[in-house]
């Protein structure tokens, strides 16, 4: 067996055993993240010649197809001449931190609850929503500047229990968080104790009374509630805006898009084939809704004005719809764009 080294972009191969080519691609996929294109021909010595053009293989698809090929026909009888092209993934799926989100997803919200011995804030910056009523001041802007001051590698935009000591020092506060497992408070070096302490429930910051910790925790467990978000005419933009939270807070709305993709199932292969996708720019949507609101300050908006919202929707049709969409996005002179998929399945992402 002759070892074939594949370059990170394009490799020309001439009359190499196809089994060696398969082995080289399999080895490359151990470290390479992306897809592969095979363009050439395979020849069975003195018998058969077949042109081969395969595009869009990832590691899993490649192994599935070629393991079946090798069962039906010995790859060591075939020789390959052509190009192997590697295409790195240019899109990164962003994972949002669950800390401070309350264990909820983008389709649900957490209801606010004020009890005798506890306080449950709504989702989204739940930490500062607990700080404000205790201090009777609004620290929202200062808090956002604080957590966004961390580097991306250091969990930018995320409040953690470990940062509470630093928060106290920066804002001259005396907050602590209670851990019922060991009954300890963090940070410990707080001399003037507040009546309220933090408690983390399902990754959601809440408050409990220091003097009634057990009752406060029980009250949170009894009243902590997640409900489905309702997207109405007047909050459509605000339902999309939280998608930027913990992703890239400094990014402007004109670089943020919501997109959706429709597919049909191929009869023989059961593959999902895209036939249409839509793209909505948040900045354009916001401006259009603000225009409608300025013209009609009440809820009595004629239906034809909502039809005009379709003017901000980009629609791409055909089995090449995703290619069309990417070419459209290519016209934006921005270093980075963020696409949020609607009800994103693994295929969409």
Coordinates of C-alpha atoms in Angstrom, one line a residue:
X1 CA 0.0 0.0 0.0
X2 CA 1.4 3.4 -1.0
X3 CA 0.7 6.3 1.4
X4 CA -1.0 9.3 -0.2
X5 CA -0.7 12.7 1.5
X6 CA -3.7 15.0 0.9
X7 CA -3.1 18.8 0.9
X8 CA -5.5 21.1 2.8
X9 CA -6.9 22.5 -0.4
X10 CA -6.4 20.4 -3.7
X11 CA -4.4 17.3 -4.5
X12 CA -3.8 15.9 -7.9
X13 CA -3.6 12.1 -8.0
X14 CA -2.5 10.0 -11.0
X15 CA -3.1 6.3 -11.4
X16 CA -3.2 5.4 -7.7
X17 CA -4.9 2.4 -6.2
X18 CA -8.4 3.5 -5.2
X19 CA -8.1 1.7 -1.9
X20 CA -5.1 3.9 -1.1
X21 CA -7.2 7.0 -2.0
X22 CA -10.0 5.9 0.3
X23 CA -7.5 5.3 3.1
X24 CA -5.9 8.7 2.6
X25 CA -9.3 10.4 2.7
X26 CA -10.3 8.4 5.8
X27 CA -7.1 9.5 7.6
X28 CA -7.6 13.1 6.6
X29 CA -11.1 13.2 8.0
X30 CA -9.6 12.4 11.5
X31 CA -8.4 16.0 11.7
X32 CA -10.2 17.8 8.9
X33 CA -13.5 19.6 9.5
X34 CA -15.5 20.2 6.3
X35 CA -16.6 18.5 3.1
X36 CA -14.8 16.8 0.2
X37 CA -15.1 16.9 -3.6
X38 CA -13.8 14.0 -5.7
X39 CA -13.4 14.8 -9.4
X40 CA -11.7 12.2 -11.8
X41 CA -12.1 8.7 -13.0
X42 CA -11.6 5.2 -11.7
X43 CA -10.3 2.4 -14.0
X44 CA -10.5 -1.4 -13.5
X45 CA -7.4 -2.7 -15.2
X46 CA -8.2 -3.9 -18.8
X47 CA -11.9 -4.0 -18.1
X48 CA -13.9 -0.9 -17.1
X49 CA -13.6 2.9 -16.9
X50 CA -15.9 5.1 -14.9
X51 CA -16.0 8.9 -14.5
X52 CA -16.4 10.0 -10.9
X53 CA -17.6 13.4 -9.7
X54 CA -18.8 13.5 -6.1
X55 CA -19.4 16.7 -4.1
X56 CA -20.4 17.6 -0.6
X57 CA -19.2 14.5 1.3
X58 CA -18.6 14.8 5.0
X59 CA -16.8 12.1 7.1
X60 CA -19.9 10.1 8.0
X61 CA -21.4 10.1 4.5
X62 CA -18.0 9.1 3.0
X63 CA -17.5 6.2 5.3
X64 CA -21.1 4.9 4.8
X65 CA -20.9 5.0 1.0
X66 CA -17.4 3.6 0.5
X67 CA -17.8 0.9 3.0
X68 CA -20.8 -0.4 0.9
X69 CA -18.7 0.0 -2.3
X70 CA -15.9 -2.0 -0.9
X71 CA -18.3 -4.8 0.0
X72 CA -19.6 -5.0 -3.5
X73 CA -16.4 -4.5 -5.4
X74 CA -12.7 -4.8 -4.3
X75 CA -11.3 -1.3 -4.3
X76 CA -7.8 -2.7 -4.8
X77 CA -8.8 -3.6 -8.3
X78 CA -9.4 0.0 -9.3
X79 CA -7.1 2.9 -10.0
X80 CA -7.9 6.5 -9.6
X81 CA -6.8 9.6 -11.6
X82 CA -8.1 13.0 -10.7
X83 CA -8.4 15.7 -8.0
X84 CA -9.3 15.5 -4.3
X85 CA -10.6 18.9 -3.2
X86 CA -11.1 19.7 0.5
X87 CA -13.5 22.5 1.5
X88 CA -13.3 23.7 5.1
X89 CA -16.4 24.6 7.0
X90 CA -16.9 28.3 6.9
X91 CA -19.9 28.3 9.2
X92 CA -19.6 27.8 12.9
X93 CA -22.6 26.7 14.9
X94 CA -22.6 28.9 18.0
X95 CA -23.4 27.2 21.3
X96 CA -25.0 29.5 23.8
X97 CA -24.1 29.2 27.5
X98 CA -26.9 27.8 29.7
X99 CA -25.7 29.6 32.8
X100 CA -28.0 32.5 33.7
X101 CA -30.5 31.4 31.0
X102 CA -32.7 29.4 33.4
X103 CA -32.4 26.2 31.5
X104 CA -35.0 27.5 29.0
X105 CA -34.8 27.6 25.2
X106 CA -35.6 30.4 22.8
X107 CA -39.2 29.4 22.4
X108 CA -40.0 29.6 26.1
X109 CA -39.8 32.2 28.8
X110 CA -39.7 32.1 32.6
X111 CA -42.5 33.9 34.4
X112 CA -41.6 36.4 37.1
X113 CA -42.6 35.5 40.7
X114 CA -42.4 37.6 43.8
X115 CA -42.9 35.5 46.9
X116 CA -42.7 35.8 50.7
X117 CA -39.2 34.3 50.8
X118 CA -38.0 34.3 47.2
X119 CA -37.9 36.2 43.9
X120 CA -37.8 34.6 40.4
X121 CA -36.9 37.0 37.6
X122 CA -37.8 36.5 34.0
X123 CA -35.2 35.0 31.7
X124 CA -32.4 37.1 30.1
X125 CA -29.8 38.8 32.3
X126 CA -31.5 37.2 35.3
X127 CA -28.6 38.1 37.6
X128 CA -28.9 41.9 37.3
X129 CA -32.7 41.6 37.5
X130 CA -32.1 40.3 41.0
X131 CA -29.5 43.0 41.8
X132 CA -31.8 45.9 40.9
X133 CA -34.6 45.4 43.4
X134 CA -32.2 44.7 46.3
X135 CA -30.1 47.8 45.6
X136 CA -33.2 49.8 44.5
X137 CA -31.2 51.1 41.5
X138 CA -30.9 50.1 37.8
X139 CA -27.5 48.5 37.1
X140 CA -28.6 46.9 33.8
X141 CA -26.3 49.0 31.5
X142 CA -23.3 48.8 33.9
X143 CA -23.8 45.0 34.2
X144 CA -23.9 44.5 30.5
X145 CA -20.7 46.5 30.0
X146 CA -19.1 44.4 32.8
X147 CA -19.9 40.9 31.4
X148 CA -19.1 42.0 27.8
X149 CA -15.7 43.2 29.0
X150 CA -14.5 39.7 29.2
X151 CA -12.7 38.1 26.2
X152 CA -14.6 35.6 24.1
X153 CA -12.3 32.8 25.3
X154 CA -13.2 33.8 28.8
X155 CA -17.0 33.3 28.4
X156 CA -17.8 36.9 27.2
X157 CA -21.4 38.0 28.1
X158 CA -21.9 35.3 30.8
X159 CA -22.4 35.8 34.5
X160 CA -21.1 33.0 36.6
X161 CA -21.0 32.3 40.4
X162 CA -17.2 32.6 40.3
X163 CA -17.5 36.2 39.1
X164 CA -19.6 37.3 42.0
X165 CA -16.6 38.4 44.1
X166 CA -15.3 40.5 41.3
X167 CA -18.7 42.0 40.7
X168 CA -18.9 43.0 44.4
X169 CA -15.5 44.6 44.2
X170 CA -16.3 46.5 41.0
X171 CA -19.7 47.8 42.1
X172 CA -19.1 48.0 45.9
X173 CA -21.8 45.5 46.7
X174 CA -22.2 42.6 49.2
X175 CA -23.9 39.8 47.3
X176 CA -23.5 36.1 48.1
X177 CA -24.8 32.9 46.6
X178 CA -26.0 30.0 48.7
X179 CA -25.2 26.4 47.9
X180 CA -27.6 24.1 49.7
X181 CA -25.5 21.0 49.1
X182 CA -22.7 22.2 51.5
X183 CA -24.7 25.1 53.1
X184 CA -21.9 27.5 52.2
X185 CA -22.0 31.0 50.9
X186 CA -19.8 32.4 48.2
X187 CA -17.9 34.6 48.4
X188 CA -17.1 34.1 52.0
X189 CA -15.3 37.4 52.7
X190 CA -18.5 39.4 53.1
X191 CA -18.9 41.0 56.5
X192 CA -22.1 43.0 56.2
X193 CA -24.7 40.4 55.2
X194 CA -27.7 41.3 53.0
X195 CA -31.2 40.1 53.8
X196 CA -31.3 38.4 50.4
X197 CA -28.9 35.9 48.8
X198 CA -28.6 34.4 45.4
X199 CA -29.7 30.9 44.7
X200 CA -29.1 29.1 41.3
X201 CA -32.1 27.1 40.2
X202 CA -31.8 25.3 36.8
X203 CA -29.0 27.7 35.8
X204 CA -31.3 30.6 36.6
X205 CA -30.3 33.2 39.2
X206 CA -33.0 33.7 41.9
X207 CA -33.2 35.4 45.3
X208 CA -34.0 33.8 48.7
X209 CA -34.2 35.3 52.2
X210 CA -31.1 34.6 54.2
X211 CA -33.2 33.9 57.3
X212 CA -35.6 31.5 55.4
X213 CA -33.4 29.7 53.0
X214 CA -35.2 26.4 53.0
X215 CA -38.6 28.0 52.7
X216 CA -37.3 30.2 49.9
X217 CA -35.9 27.3 47.9
X218 CA -39.1 25.3 48.3
X219 CA -41.1 28.3 47.2
X220 CA -38.9 28.6 44.1
X221 CA -39.4 24.9 43.3
X222 CA -43.2 25.3 43.6
X223 CA -43.5 28.4 41.5
X224 CA -40.7 28.2 38.9
X225 CA -42.6 28.1 35.6
X226 CA -41.6 28.0 31.9
X227 CA -44.2 29.0 29.4
X228 CA -44.3 29.2 25.6
X229 CA -43.4 32.6 24.2
X230 CA -46.1 34.3 22.1
X231 CA -44.9 36.3 19.1
X232 CA -47.4 39.0 18.4
X233 CA -47.3 42.0 16.0
X234 CA -45.8 44.4 18.6
X235 CA -43.1 42.1 19.9
X236 CA -41.8 40.3 16.8
X237 CA -38.5 42.1 16.9
X238 CA -38.0 41.6 20.6
X239 CA -38.5 37.9 20.2
X240 CA -35.7 37.8 17.7
X241 CA -33.3 40.1 19.6
X242 CA -32.5 37.7 22.5
X243 CA -30.8 35.5 19.9
X244 CA -27.8 37.9 20.1
X245 CA -27.5 37.3 23.8
X246 CA -24.2 35.5 24.6
X247 CA -23.5 35.2 20.9
X248 CA -21.9 38.5 20.0
X249 CA -23.5 41.4 21.9
X250 CA -21.5 44.1 20.0
X251 CA -22.9 42.9 16.6
X252 CA -25.3 45.3 15.0
X253 CA -28.7 44.1 13.8
X254 CA -27.8 44.5 10.1
X255 CA -25.4 41.6 10.4
X256 CA -28.0 39.3 12.0
X257 CA -30.4 37.1 9.9
X258 CA -33.2 34.7 10.7
X259 CA -33.5 31.9 8.1
X260 CA -35.6 28.9 7.4
X261 CA -35.3 26.0 4.9
X262 CA -38.0 23.8 3.4
X263 CA -37.2 20.3 2.1
X264 CA -38.8 17.3 0.5
X265 CA -37.8 13.7 0.8
X266 CA -36.3 12.0 -2.2
X267 CA -38.3 8.9 -2.9
X268 CA -35.6 6.3 -3.4
X269 CA -32.8 7.6 -1.2
X270 CA -35.0 9.3 1.5
X271 CA -32.5 12.2 1.3
X272 CA -33.7 15.7 2.3
X273 CA -33.6 17.9 -0.7
X274 CA -34.0 21.7 -0.1
X275 CA -36.4 23.5 -2.5
X276 CA -36.9 26.9 -0.8
X277 CA -35.4 29.0 1.9
X278 CA -36.1 32.4 3.3
X279 CA -33.9 35.1 4.9
X280 CA -34.9 38.0 7.1
X281 CA -32.5 40.8 8.1
X282 CA -33.3 42.0 11.7
X283 CA -32.4 45.6 11.0
X284 CA -34.8 45.8 8.0
X285 CA -37.6 44.1 9.9
X286 CA -37.2 46.5 12.9
X287 CA -37.3 49.6 10.6
X288 CA -40.4 48.3 8.8
X289 CA -42.2 47.6 12.1
X290 CA -41.3 51.0 13.5
X291 CA -42.6 52.7 10.3
X292 CA -46.0 50.8 10.7
X293 CA -46.1 51.7 14.4
X294 CA -45.5 55.4 13.7
X295 CA -48.3 55.5 11.1
X296 CA -50.7 53.5 13.3
X297 CA -50.0 54.0 17.0
X298 CA -53.0 51.9 17.9
X299 CA -53.6 48.2 17.1
X300 CA -55.9 49.0 14.2
X301 CA -53.4 48.3 11.4
X302 CA -54.8 47.5 8.0
X303 CA -53.8 44.1 6.8
X304 CA -52.2 45.5 3.6
X305 CA -49.5 47.1 5.8
X306 CA -48.5 43.8 7.2
X307 CA -48.3 42.4 3.7
X308 CA -45.6 45.0 3.1
X309 CA -43.5 43.1 5.7
X310 CA -42.8 40.6 2.9
X311 CA -40.7 43.3 1.3
X312 CA -38.0 42.6 3.8
X313 CA -38.1 38.8 3.2
X314 CA -35.7 37.3 0.8
X315 CA -37.1 34.2 -0.9
X316 CA -34.9 31.7 -2.8
X317 CA -36.6 28.9 -4.7
X318 CA -35.2 25.7 -6.4
X319 CA -32.9 22.9 -5.4
X320 CA -30.0 25.4 -5.5
X321 CA -31.8 27.7 -3.1
X322 CA -29.0 27.5 -0.5
X323 CA -26.4 28.4 -3.1
X324 CA -28.6 31.4 -4.1
X325 CA -28.9 32.4 -0.4
X326 CA -25.1 32.2 0.1
X327 CA -24.4 34.3 -3.0
X328 CA -26.9 36.9 -1.7
X329 CA -25.1 37.0 1.7
X330 CA -21.8 37.4 -0.1
X331 CA -22.8 41.0 -1.1
X332 CA -22.6 42.1 2.5
X333 CA -19.3 43.7 3.2
X334 CA -19.0 42.5 6.7
X335 CA -16.4 40.5 8.4
X336 CA -18.9 38.2 10.1
X337 CA -22.6 37.5 9.8
X338 CA -24.8 35.4 12.1
X339 CA -27.6 33.2 10.8
X340 CA -30.2 31.9 13.2
X341 CA -32.2 29.0 11.9
X342 CA -35.9 28.7 12.7
X343 CA -36.6 25.6 14.8
X344 CA -33.1 24.5 13.6
X345 CA -32.7 20.8 13.1
X346 CA -29.3 19.2 12.6
X347 CA -29.9 19.5 8.8
X348 CA -30.6 23.3 9.0
X349 CA -27.6 24.0 11.3

